[in-house]
mmCIF file of C-alpha atoms and ligand atoms in Angstrom:
data_model
loop_
_atom_site.group_PDB
_atom_site.id
_atom_site.type_symbol
_atom_site.label_atom_id
_atom_site.label_comp_id
_atom_site.label_asym_id
_atom_site.label_seq_id
_atom_site.Cartn_x
_atom_site.Cartn_y
_atom_site.Cartn_z
ATOM 1 C CA MET A 1 126.415 119.965 51.043
ATOM 2 C CA HIS A 2 128.282 117.167 52.789
ATOM 3 C CA LEU A 3 128.178 117.126 56.553
ATOM 4 C CA ALA A 4 130.582 115.602 59.027
ATOM 5 C CA THR A 5 129.962 115.209 62.753
ATOM 6 C CA THR A 6 132.070 117.459 64.958
ATOM 7 C CA ASP A 7 129.801 117.517 67.977
ATOM 8 C CA GLU A 8 131.403 115.205 70.553
ATOM 9 C CA ARG A 9 128.016 114.638 72.212
ATOM 10 C CA ALA A 10 126.916 112.711 69.126
ATOM 11 C CA ARG A 11 129.053 109.830 70.347
ATOM 12 C CA LEU A 12 127.254 109.529 73.679
ATOM 13 C CA CYS A 13 124.908 106.566 73.973
ATOM 14 C CA PRO A 14 121.311 107.878 74.134
ATOM 15 C CA GLU A 15 120.480 105.119 76.622
ATOM 16 C CA CYS A 16 123.258 105.230 79.218
ATOM 17 C CA GLY A 17 125.089 108.446 78.230
ATOM 18 C CA MET A 18 128.526 106.752 78.070
ATOM 19 C CA ARG A 19 131.013 107.597 75.355
ATOM 20 C CA ALA A 20 131.281 104.909 72.666
ATOM 21 C CA HIS A 21 134.663 103.673 71.374
ATOM 22 C CA ARG A 22 133.905 100.915 68.874
ATOM 23 C CA MET A 23 132.471 101.891 65.492
ATOM 24 C CA LYS A 24 130.151 99.534 63.662
ATOM 25 C CA GLU A 25 129.583 101.184 60.246
ATOM 26 C CA TRP A 26 129.038 104.336 58.275
ATOM 27 C CA VAL A 27 125.515 105.476 57.394
ATOM 28 C CA THR A 28 124.476 108.311 55.060
ATOM 29 C CA THR A 29 121.252 110.229 55.722
ATOM 30 C CA ARG A 30 119.702 113.074 53.797
ATOM 31 C CA PRO A 31 118.097 115.417 56.331
ATOM 32 C CA ARG A 32 116.027 118.273 54.922
ATOM 33 C CA ASP A 33 116.818 121.833 55.937
ATOM 34 C CA LEU A 34 115.699 125.411 55.359
ATOM 35 C CA PRO A 35 116.433 126.867 51.928
ATOM 36 C CA VAL A 36 119.547 129.033 51.639
ATOM 37 C CA ALA A 37 119.000 132.334 49.810
ATOM 38 C CA GLY A 38 115.818 130.897 48.362
ATOM 39 C CA ARG A 39 117.538 127.783 47.005
ATOM 40 C CA VAL A 40 116.973 124.274 48.260
ATOM 41 C CA CYS A 41 120.048 122.967 50.067
ATOM 42 C CA GLU A 42 120.521 119.212 49.829
ATOM 43 C CA LEU A 43 122.353 117.735 52.771
ATOM 44 C CA ARG A 44 124.283 114.475 52.931
ATOM 45 C CA TRP A 45 125.301 113.501 56.423
ATOM 46 C CA ARG A 46 127.811 110.666 56.619
ATOM 47 C CA LYS A 47 127.686 109.569 60.190
ATOM 48 C CA ARG A 48 128.810 106.610 62.288
ATOM 49 C CA ARG A 49 126.929 103.853 63.960
ATOM 50 C CA TRP A 50 128.539 102.945 67.264
ATOM 51 C CA TYR A 51 128.465 99.926 69.548
ATOM 52 C CA CYS A 52 127.637 100.644 73.173
ATOM 53 C CA ASP A 53 130.079 98.469 75.121
ATOM 54 C CA GLU A 54 128.693 99.352 78.518
ATOM 55 C CA THR A 55 127.791 96.015 80.082
ATOM 56 C CA ALA A 56 124.885 97.378 82.112
ATOM 57 C CA CYS A 57 123.350 99.090 79.032
ATOM 58 C CA ALA A 58 120.638 97.303 77.081
ATOM 59 C CA ARG A 59 121.401 99.294 73.942
ATOM 60 C CA GLY A 60 123.400 97.411 71.294
ATOM 61 C CA THR A 61 124.161 100.089 68.724
ATOM 62 C CA PHE A 62 123.151 103.654 67.988
ATOM 63 C CA THR A 63 123.707 106.252 65.274
ATOM 64 C CA GLU A 64 125.040 109.730 65.919
ATOM 65 C CA GLN A 65 122.520 112.449 66.637
ATOM 66 C CA VAL A 66 122.766 116.204 67.213
ATOM 67 C CA PRO A 67 120.128 118.507 68.755
ATOM 68 C CA GLN A 68 119.211 119.904 65.317
ATOM 69 C CA ILE A 69 118.709 116.400 63.870
ATOM 70 C CA PRO A 70 117.478 113.910 66.452
ATOM 71 C CA ALA A 71 117.614 110.192 65.698
ATOM 72 C CA ARG A 72 115.124 109.037 63.048
ATOM 73 C CA SER A 73 114.288 112.648 62.164
ATOM 74 C CA ARG A 74 114.328 113.472 58.469
ATOM 75 C CA LEU A 75 113.911 117.208 59.055
ATOM 76 C CA THR A 76 116.133 119.633 60.903
ATOM 77 C CA ALA A 77 114.576 121.128 64.016
ATOM 78 C CA ARG A 78 114.840 124.631 62.550
ATOM 79 C CA LEU A 79 112.916 123.627 59.408
ATOM 80 C CA ARG A 80 110.182 122.125 61.556
ATOM 81 C CA ARG A 81 110.122 125.200 63.739
ATOM 82 C CA ALA A 82 110.037 127.628 60.793
ATOM 83 C CA SER A 83 107.128 125.804 59.170
ATOM 84 C CA GLY A 84 105.139 126.005 62.435
ATOM 85 C CA ALA A 85 106.107 129.623 63.067
ATOM 86 C CA ALA A 86 104.957 130.635 59.580
ATOM 87 C CA VAL A 87 101.449 129.575 60.609
ATOM 88 C CA ALA A 88 101.415 130.692 64.246
ATOM 89 C CA ASP A 89 103.338 133.963 63.879
ATOM 90 C CA GLY A 90 103.334 134.701 60.147
ATOM 91 C CA GLY A 91 99.616 134.313 59.519
ATOM 92 C CA ARG A 92 100.118 131.630 56.813
ATOM 93 C CA THR A 93 97.707 128.793 56.313
ATOM 94 C CA ILE A 94 98.954 125.265 56.954
ATOM 95 C CA VAL A 95 98.705 124.476 53.246
ATOM 96 C CA GLN A 96 100.768 127.492 52.201
ATOM 97 C CA SER A 97 103.424 126.875 54.831
ATOM 98 C CA ALA A 98 103.621 123.267 53.640
ATOM 99 C CA ARG A 99 104.131 124.478 50.064
ATOM 100 C CA ASP A 100 106.752 127.019 51.106
ATOM 101 C CA HIS A 101 108.794 124.475 53.038
ATOM 102 C CA ALA A 102 108.110 121.488 50.754
ATOM 103 C CA LEU A 103 106.524 119.537 53.606
ATOM 104 C CA SER A 104 103.277 117.652 53.969
ATOM 105 C CA TRP A 105 100.160 119.037 55.614
ATOM 106 C CA PRO A 106 100.241 116.750 58.724
ATOM 107 C CA VAL A 107 103.907 117.580 59.400
ATOM 108 C CA VAL A 108 103.218 121.327 59.338
ATOM 109 C CA ALA A 109 100.050 120.902 61.401
ATOM 110 C CA ALA A 110 102.018 119.060 64.081
ATOM 111 C CA ALA A 111 104.842 121.635 63.884
ATOM 112 C CA PHE A 112 102.287 124.427 64.291
ATOM 113 C CA THR A 113 100.758 122.828 67.392
ATOM 114 C CA ALA A 114 104.182 122.321 68.963
ATOM 115 C CA HIS A 115 105.219 125.900 68.171
ATOM 116 C CA ALA A 116 101.931 127.369 69.426
ATOM 117 C CA LEU A 117 102.154 125.552 72.752
ATOM 118 C CA ARG A 118 105.741 126.823 73.076
ATOM 119 C CA VAL A 119 105.063 130.515 72.380
ATOM 120 C CA LEU A 120 101.574 131.070 73.804
ATOM 121 C CA PRO A 121 101.433 132.124 77.444
ATOM 122 C CA THR A 122 99.732 129.436 79.528
ATOM 123 C CA GLU A 123 97.992 131.898 81.855
ATOM 124 C CA PRO A 124 96.977 135.477 80.967
ATOM 125 C CA GLU A 125 98.567 138.433 82.701
ATOM 126 C CA PRO A 126 96.282 140.540 84.951
ATOM 127 C CA VAL A 127 93.600 142.458 83.059
ATOM 128 C CA THR A 128 91.806 145.658 84.103
ATOM 129 C CA VAL A 129 89.240 145.826 81.308
ATOM 130 C CA LEU A 130 87.922 142.520 80.022
ATOM 131 C CA GLY A 131 85.835 142.147 76.871
ATOM 132 C CA ILE A 132 83.513 139.194 76.327
ATOM 133 C CA ASP A 133 81.912 138.476 72.984
ATOM 134 C CA GLU A 134 80.639 135.499 71.063
ATOM 135 C CA VAL A 135 81.328 134.418 67.521
ATOM 136 C CA ARG A 136 79.518 131.800 65.517
ATOM 137 C CA ARG A 137 81.431 128.690 64.502
ATOM 138 C CA GLY A 138 80.383 127.595 61.042
ATOM 139 C CA ARG A 139 76.774 128.073 60.053
ATOM 140 C CA PRO A 140 73.675 126.775 61.804
ATOM 141 C CA ARG A 141 72.191 123.522 60.487
ATOM 142 C CA TRP A 142 68.480 122.744 60.540
ATOM 143 C CA THR A 143 66.549 119.502 60.369
ATOM 144 C CA TRP A 144 62.899 118.950 59.595
ATOM 145 C CA ASN A 145 61.037 117.567 62.590
ATOM 146 C CA ALA A 146 58.147 115.598 61.118
ATOM 147 C CA THR A 147 56.240 115.101 64.376
ATOM 148 C CA ALA A 148 56.327 118.779 65.342
ATOM 149 C CA GLN A 149 55.991 119.853 61.680
ATOM 150 C CA ALA A 150 58.720 122.444 62.144
ATOM 151 C CA TRP A 151 62.376 123.087 61.435
ATOM 152 C CA THR A 152 64.588 122.544 64.471
ATOM 153 C CA THR A 153 68.207 123.532 65.015
ATOM 154 C CA ALA A 154 70.502 120.556 64.584
ATOM 155 C CA ALA A 155 73.775 122.428 65.147
ATOM 156 C CA ASP A 156 74.464 126.017 66.078
ATOM 157 C CA ARG A 157 77.890 126.254 67.617
ATOM 158 C CA TRP A 158 79.369 129.288 69.251
ATOM 159 C CA HIS A 159 82.713 130.285 70.674
ATOM 160 C CA VAL A 160 82.837 132.805 73.489
ATOM 161 C CA GLY A 161 86.043 134.839 73.523
ATOM 162 C CA PHE A 162 87.726 136.761 76.335
ATOM 163 C CA VAL A 163 89.758 139.765 75.202
ATOM 164 C CA ASP A 164 92.142 142.025 77.079
ATOM 165 C CA LEU A 165 90.916 145.555 76.295
ATOM 166 C CA SER A 166 93.397 147.408 78.521
ATOM 167 C CA ALA A 167 96.907 145.964 78.172
ATOM 168 C CA GLY A 168 96.705 144.659 74.599
ATOM 169 C CA GLN A 169 97.270 140.957 75.268
ATOM 170 C CA GLY A 170 94.752 140.139 72.567
ATOM 171 C CA LEU A 171 92.524 137.107 72.872
ATOM 172 C CA LEU A 172 93.049 135.455 76.248
ATOM 173 C CA GLY A 173 91.033 132.357 75.549
ATOM 174 C CA GLN A 174 87.935 130.886 73.976
ATOM 175 C CA VAL A 175 85.360 128.437 75.228
ATOM 176 C CA GLU A 176 82.801 126.496 73.273
ATOM 177 C CA GLY A 177 79.116 127.006 73.995
ATOM 178 C CA ARG A 178 77.215 130.205 74.660
ATOM 179 C CA THR A 179 76.056 129.479 78.211
ATOM 180 C CA ALA A 180 76.615 131.260 81.520
ATOM 181 C CA ARG A 181 78.172 128.068 82.929
ATOM 182 C CA THR A 182 81.014 127.934 80.368
ATOM 183 C CA VAL A 183 81.797 131.634 80.880
ATOM 184 C CA ILE A 184 81.791 131.258 84.676
ATOM 185 C CA ASP A 185 83.999 128.151 84.491
ATOM 186 C CA TRP A 186 86.612 129.946 82.380
ATOM 187 C CA LEU A 187 86.669 132.953 84.720
ATOM 188 C CA GLU A 188 86.834 130.743 87.832
ATOM 189 C CA ALA A 189 89.746 128.783 86.369
ATOM 190 C CA ARG A 190 91.871 131.974 86.267
ATOM 191 C CA GLY A 191 92.023 132.125 90.051
ATOM 192 C CA THR A 192 90.995 134.667 92.681
ATOM 193 C CA ALA A 193 93.990 136.993 92.305
ATOM 194 C CA TRP A 194 93.434 137.368 88.560
ATOM 195 C CA LYS A 195 89.681 137.893 88.947
ATOM 196 C CA GLU A 196 90.155 140.620 91.542
ATOM 197 C CA GLN A 197 92.215 142.661 89.053
ATOM 198 C CA VAL A 198 89.301 142.930 86.609
ATOM 199 C CA ALA A 199 87.606 146.278 87.195
ATOM 200 C CA TYR A 200 85.426 146.577 84.057
ATOM 201 C CA VAL A 201 83.826 144.039 81.760
ATOM 202 C CA ALA A 202 82.579 145.142 78.339
ATOM 203 C CA ILE A 203 79.806 142.998 76.844
ATOM 204 C CA ASP A 204 77.091 143.341 74.244
ATOM 205 C CA MET A 205 73.459 143.318 75.383
ATOM 206 C CA CYS A 206 73.441 139.606 76.181
ATOM 207 C CA THR A 207 71.815 138.440 79.404
ATOM 208 C CA ILE A 208 73.958 135.270 79.465
ATOM 209 C CA PHE A 209 77.171 137.263 79.845
ATOM 210 C CA LYS A 210 75.530 139.620 82.311
ATOM 211 C CA ALA A 211 74.502 136.712 84.542
ATOM 212 C CA ALA A 212 77.909 135.059 84.223
ATOM 213 C CA VAL A 213 79.853 138.224 85.109
ATOM 214 C CA ARG A 214 77.500 138.940 88.011
ATOM 215 C CA ALA A 215 78.232 135.452 89.370
ATOM 216 C CA ALA A 216 81.979 135.203 88.707
ATOM 217 C CA LEU A 217 83.107 138.858 88.950
ATOM 218 C CA PRO A 218 80.596 140.522 91.316
ATOM 219 C CA HIS A 219 82.938 143.487 91.983
ATOM 220 C CA ALA A 220 83.448 144.385 88.295
ATOM 221 C CA THR A 221 81.488 147.143 86.541
ATOM 222 C CA LEU A 222 79.575 145.996 83.475
ATOM 223 C CA VAL A 223 79.772 148.232 80.398
ATOM 224 C CA VAL A 224 77.592 148.142 77.287
ATOM 225 C CA ASP A 225 78.954 150.334 74.517
ATOM 226 C CA HIS A 226 77.135 152.426 71.943
ATOM 227 C CA PHE A 227 77.729 150.132 68.963
ATOM 228 C CA HIS A 228 74.954 147.624 69.610
ATOM 229 C CA LEU A 229 72.594 150.346 70.893
ATOM 230 C CA VAL A 230 72.936 152.361 67.698
ATOM 231 C CA GLN A 231 72.492 149.174 65.703
ATOM 232 C CA LEU A 232 69.321 148.406 67.665
ATOM 233 C CA ALA A 233 67.976 151.947 67.263
ATOM 234 C CA ASN A 234 68.556 151.834 63.512
ATOM 235 C CA ALA A 235 66.858 148.439 63.297
ATOM 236 C CA THR A 236 63.891 149.958 65.152
ATOM 237 C CA VAL A 237 63.609 152.824 62.653
ATOM 238 C CA THR A 238 63.703 150.317 59.794
ATOM 239 C CA GLU A 239 61.103 148.133 61.498
ATOM 240 C CA VAL A 240 58.710 151.079 61.885
ATOM 241 C CA ARG A 241 59.263 152.133 58.270
ATOM 242 C CA ARG A 242 58.553 148.654 56.940
ATOM 243 C CA ARG A 243 55.486 148.144 59.100
ATOM 244 C CA VAL A 244 53.745 151.408 58.175
ATOM 245 C CA THR A 245 54.579 150.908 54.488
ATOM 246 C CA VAL A 246 52.937 147.486 54.488
ATOM 247 C CA GLN A 247 49.958 148.704 56.524
ATOM 248 C CA VAL A 248 49.248 151.753 54.356
ATOM 249 C CA ARG A 249 50.391 150.655 50.904
ATOM 250 C CA GLY A 250 49.639 146.947 51.312
ATOM 251 C CA ARG A 251 53.053 145.937 49.951
ATOM 252 C CA ARG A 252 56.756 146.461 50.476
ATOM 253 C CA GLY A 253 58.384 149.782 49.678
ATOM 254 C CA ARG A 254 59.872 150.368 46.232
ATOM 255 C CA LYS A 255 61.257 153.061 43.993
ATOM 256 C CA GLY A 256 58.917 156.018 43.930
ATOM 257 C CA ASN A 257 58.028 155.683 47.635
ATOM 258 C CA ARG A 258 59.965 158.475 49.268
ATOM 259 C CA GLU A 259 60.317 156.701 52.632
ATOM 260 C CA TRP A 260 61.852 153.702 50.860
ATOM 261 C CA GLU A 261 64.253 155.925 48.930
ATOM 262 C CA LEU A 262 65.326 157.527 52.213
ATOM 263 C CA ARG A 263 65.885 154.158 53.936
ATOM 264 C CA ASN A 264 69.682 154.464 54.121
ATOM 265 C CA ARG A 265 69.670 158.146 54.984
ATOM 266 C CA LEU A 266 67.307 157.454 57.894
ATOM 267 C CA THR A 267 69.869 155.223 59.589
ATOM 268 C CA ARG A 268 72.701 157.734 59.371
ATOM 269 C CA SER A 269 73.553 159.956 62.276
ATOM 270 C CA ALA A 270 72.247 163.492 61.754
ATOM 271 C CA ALA A 271 75.468 164.796 63.298
ATOM 272 C CA TRP A 272 77.417 163.389 60.344
ATOM 273 C CA MET A 273 74.986 164.516 57.627
ATOM 274 C CA HIS A 274 75.190 167.669 55.544
ATOM 275 C CA GLY A 275 72.402 170.189 56.060
ATOM 276 C CA GLU A 276 71.580 169.918 52.366
ATOM 277 C CA HIS A 277 70.631 166.261 52.938
ATOM 278 C CA LEU A 278 69.168 166.552 56.421
ATOM 279 C CA ASP A 279 66.625 169.332 55.964
ATOM 280 C CA PRO A 280 65.044 167.971 52.738
ATOM 281 C CA MET A 281 64.791 164.529 54.362
ATOM 282 C CA VAL A 282 62.700 165.889 57.230
ATOM 283 C CA ASP A 283 60.614 167.941 54.743
ATOM 284 C CA ASP A 284 60.058 164.824 52.595
ATOM 285 C CA LEU A 285 58.861 162.823 55.604
ATOM 286 C CA LEU A 286 56.475 165.635 56.560
ATOM 287 C CA GLY A 287 55.236 165.717 52.970
ATOM 288 C CA LEU A 288 54.292 162.023 52.986
ATOM 289 C CA PRO A 289 50.799 160.862 54.031
ATOM 290 C CA ALA A 290 50.629 161.354 57.813
ATOM 291 C CA ARG A 291 50.085 157.643 58.496
ATOM 292 C CA ILE A 292 53.478 156.917 56.908
ATOM 293 C CA GLY A 293 55.531 160.059 57.530
ATOM 294 C CA ALA A 294 54.606 160.760 61.160
ATOM 295 C CA PRO A 295 55.593 157.374 62.693
ATOM 296 C CA ILE A 296 58.844 157.244 60.705
ATOM 297 C CA LEU A 297 59.747 160.777 61.756
ATOM 298 C CA ALA A 298 58.936 159.928 65.394
ATOM 299 C CA ALA A 299 61.146 156.832 65.244
ATOM 300 C CA TRP A 300 63.933 158.802 63.567
ATOM 301 C CA ASN A 301 63.704 161.528 66.226
ATOM 302 C CA ALA A 302 63.813 158.955 69.019
ATOM 303 C CA LYS A 303 66.885 157.361 67.420
ATOM 304 C CA GLU A 304 68.565 160.774 67.244
ATOM 305 C CA ASP A 305 67.662 161.430 70.886
ATOM 306 C CA LEU A 306 69.343 158.183 71.874
ATOM 307 C CA LEU A 307 72.400 159.140 69.813
ATOM 308 C CA ASP A 308 72.493 162.453 71.684
ATOM 309 C CA VAL A 309 72.596 160.558 74.977
ATOM 310 C CA LEU A 310 75.429 158.341 73.759
ATOM 311 C CA ALA A 311 77.341 161.332 72.361
ATOM 312 C CA LEU A 312 77.975 162.407 75.964
ATOM 313 C CA ALA A 313 80.459 159.549 76.392
ATOM 314 C CA ARG A 314 84.033 160.648 77.181
ATOM 315 C CA THR A 315 82.877 164.292 77.747
ATOM 316 C CA HIS A 316 82.618 163.977 81.566
ATOM 317 C CA PRO A 317 79.013 165.192 81.528
ATOM 318 C CA ASP A 318 77.086 166.356 84.595
ATOM 319 C CA ARG A 319 74.436 163.997 85.855
ATOM 320 C CA HIS A 320 71.646 166.413 85.086
ATOM 321 C CA VAL A 321 72.752 166.705 81.436
ATOM 322 C CA ILE A 322 72.551 162.934 81.040
ATOM 323 C CA ALA A 323 69.205 162.830 82.854
ATOM 324 C CA GLU A 324 67.815 165.625 80.681
ATOM 325 C CA ARG A 325 68.719 163.926 77.401
ATOM 326 C CA LEU A 326 67.598 160.519 78.625
ATOM 327 C CA PHE A 327 64.254 161.966 79.681
ATOM 328 C CA ARG A 328 63.814 163.525 76.232
ATOM 329 C CA PHE A 329 64.390 160.104 74.647
ATOM 330 C CA TYR A 330 61.996 158.290 77.003
ATOM 331 C CA ASP A 331 59.401 161.041 76.588
ATOM 332 C CA ARG A 332 59.580 160.844 72.796
ATOM 333 C CA CYS A 333 59.192 157.043 72.852
ATOM 334 C CA ALA A 334 56.224 157.225 75.247
ATOM 335 C CA ALA A 335 54.501 160.032 73.312
ATOM 336 C CA SER A 336 54.854 158.248 69.965
ATOM 337 C CA GLY A 337 52.665 155.317 71.014
ATOM 338 C CA LEU A 338 54.669 153.069 68.675
ATOM 339 C CA PRO A 339 55.229 149.542 70.085
ATOM 340 C CA GLU A 340 58.694 149.364 68.494
ATOM 341 C CA LEU A 341 59.821 152.516 70.302
ATOM 342 C CA GLU A 342 58.363 151.327 73.596
ATOM 343 C CA ARG A 343 60.398 148.158 73.213
ATOM 344 C CA LEU A 344 63.550 150.163 72.447
ATOM 345 C CA ALA A 345 62.961 152.347 75.509
ATOM 346 C CA THR A 346 62.433 149.256 77.663
ATOM 347 C CA THR A 347 65.712 147.774 76.435
ATOM 348 C CA VAL A 348 67.541 151.018 77.218
ATOM 349 C CA GLN A 349 65.943 151.097 80.652
ATOM 350 C CA THR A 350 66.920 147.478 81.357
ATOM 351 C CA TRP A 351 70.537 148.120 80.420
ATOM 352 C CA TRP A 352 70.770 151.680 81.706
ATOM 353 C CA PRO A 353 73.335 151.012 84.500
ATOM 354 C CA GLU A 354 75.680 149.450 81.928
ATOM 355 C CA ILE A 355 75.040 152.202 79.347
ATOM 356 C CA CYS A 356 75.655 154.820 82.018
ATOM 357 C CA ALA A 357 78.971 153.106 82.827
ATOM 358 C CA PHE A 358 79.907 153.491 79.140
ATOM 359 C CA ILE A 359 79.057 157.211 79.191
ATOM 360 C CA ARG A 360 81.207 157.698 82.302
ATOM 361 C CA THR A 361 84.185 155.534 81.253
ATOM 362 C CA GLY A 362 84.052 155.523 77.445
ATOM 363 C CA ILE A 363 85.058 151.840 77.462
ATOM 364 C CA THR A 364 83.930 150.007 74.342
ATOM 365 C CA ASN A 365 83.960 146.403 73.241
ATOM 366 C CA ALA A 366 85.512 147.367 69.887
ATOM 367 C CA GLY A 367 88.595 145.289 70.700
ATOM 368 C CA SER A 368 86.451 142.166 70.961
ATOM 369 C CA GLU A 369 84.690 142.958 67.697
ATOM 370 C CA GLY A 370 88.045 143.481 65.988
ATOM 371 C CA THR A 371 89.217 140.155 67.376
ATOM 372 C CA ASN A 372 86.087 138.526 65.960
ATOM 373 C CA ARG A 373 87.000 139.888 62.544
ATOM 374 C CA VAL A 374 90.398 138.188 62.763
ATOM 375 C CA ILE A 375 88.753 134.969 63.975
ATOM 376 C CA LYS A 376 86.455 134.963 60.950
ATOM 377 C CA THR A 377 89.310 135.745 58.557
ATOM 378 C CA VAL A 378 91.338 132.810 59.904
ATOM 379 C CA GLY A 379 88.277 130.574 59.553
ATOM 380 C CA ARG A 380 87.716 131.616 55.940
ATOM 381 C CA ASP A 381 91.390 131.279 54.998
ATOM 382 C CA ALA A 382 91.296 127.707 56.272
ATOM 383 C CA TYR A 383 87.978 127.038 54.454
ATOM 384 C CA GLY A 384 86.515 126.158 57.853
ATOM 385 C CA PHE A 385 87.843 123.932 60.604
ATOM 386 C CA ARG A 386 86.727 120.415 61.405
ATOM 387 C CA ASN A 387 88.401 120.378 64.780
ATOM 388 C CA PRO A 388 87.211 123.122 67.189
ATOM 389 C CA GLU A 389 90.275 122.681 69.382
ATOM 390 C CA ASN A 390 92.564 123.368 66.405
ATOM 391 C CA GLN A 391 90.444 126.337 65.482
ATOM 392 C CA ARG A 392 90.796 127.819 68.960
ATOM 393 C CA LEU A 393 94.563 127.346 68.874
ATOM 394 C CA ARG A 394 94.880 128.934 65.417
ATOM 395 C CA THR A 395 92.606 131.779 66.467
ATOM 396 C CA ARG A 396 94.529 132.353 69.660
ATOM 397 C CA CYS A 397 97.824 132.553 67.745
ATOM 398 C CA ALA A 398 96.414 134.918 65.120
ATOM 399 C CA THR A 399 94.894 137.295 67.673
ATOM 400 C CA THR A 400 97.940 137.462 69.956
ATOM 401 C CA ARG A 401 100.456 138.186 67.206
ATOM 402 C CA LYS A 402 100.695 141.850 68.112
ATOM 403 C CA SER A 403 101.333 141.238 71.814
ATOM 404 C CA ARG A 404 103.880 138.542 70.979
ATOM 405 C CA GLY A 405 105.814 141.036 68.805
ATOM 406 C CA CYS A 406 105.140 139.277 65.492
ATOM 407 C CA LEU A 407 103.697 142.399 63.849
ATOM 408 C CA ASN A 408 106.576 144.650 64.852
ATOM 409 C CA PRO A 409 108.102 145.976 61.608
ATOM 410 C CA ALA A 410 111.520 146.283 63.265
HETATM 411 ZN ZN1 LIG B 1 124.538 102.579 76.311
#
């Protein structure tokens, strides 16, 4: 495809802006452009080089340039933009976008950064429900400390993400380092007006976030959802099962030990189990030697009691109903005399105001966990990131695609 210049602005001197009248020579360039109907389109642009005759202008000569092809550029602006948009909005990796557009990796990486900074909002819109969660960056590295005769952590890097759980803006931002200071600094940087809009903050049972939110958003209600509590309760049941097996049998559980065979069934919610599985499981535990069966059954019952408390979420329960079920859970833990259950009850007691807020509001941090899944997928697709700043930008683009309209099928 041969191109000729029709844009009159191409004749204006880039230095002084005056129209040139004296031509010096013809030049032919071969700018690269987007494919047409899947086929590569080769461009030949025969353009003029002009003299700038303005006496006050330092510029001697210049070649014609149009907005799509600036001077010295070998790519059209739309090709550059499309290669960046494929990464930021289309979920491609840099490598694949480079292959698709026949460009090099650094060119697409630069195009992505430029596109991302253009399309991402600089400041988040007001948020009513904020989710805070951390995600590990890479894997932890350990070094052997010869003087202390112990392994010490050499690198264990975390990103803390802030997610809009109410208006669907996706990931609002990420900071490096899992400390209260970094979380407070990010929240403070959003300004007083933005902070005052936040009514609820959903976190997991992490004291760092609790302290940070208390300091930066003292008016907001903290919410801890059921996910991590159920996870903790199930871990407690497993811990009890493993401990009594080792104490009584002197080894780990294996096939033929009924409590080991029931290990997965024990961590399921009884509400979702068929009666034909549930009743024999309880009978089997009762049939085991009392030193094994009784503690496991007590732990399982306590777990189910806690699940009953959490099941009240979103049902607008009366206070006495919550209190009744909570008492049953605490009572069971205290009566069992198992250290694991006492620890679980203590954790529930410590976090009770936040758990109670979950039961009243039904707010969960699932949006943050879903965002973390996307963050990890982006990290794996890229085979890891060397540059944390790049990673945060890529992550931010990938997790805001829905709010930016990139996932809209229309
Ligand atoms: Zn000039």
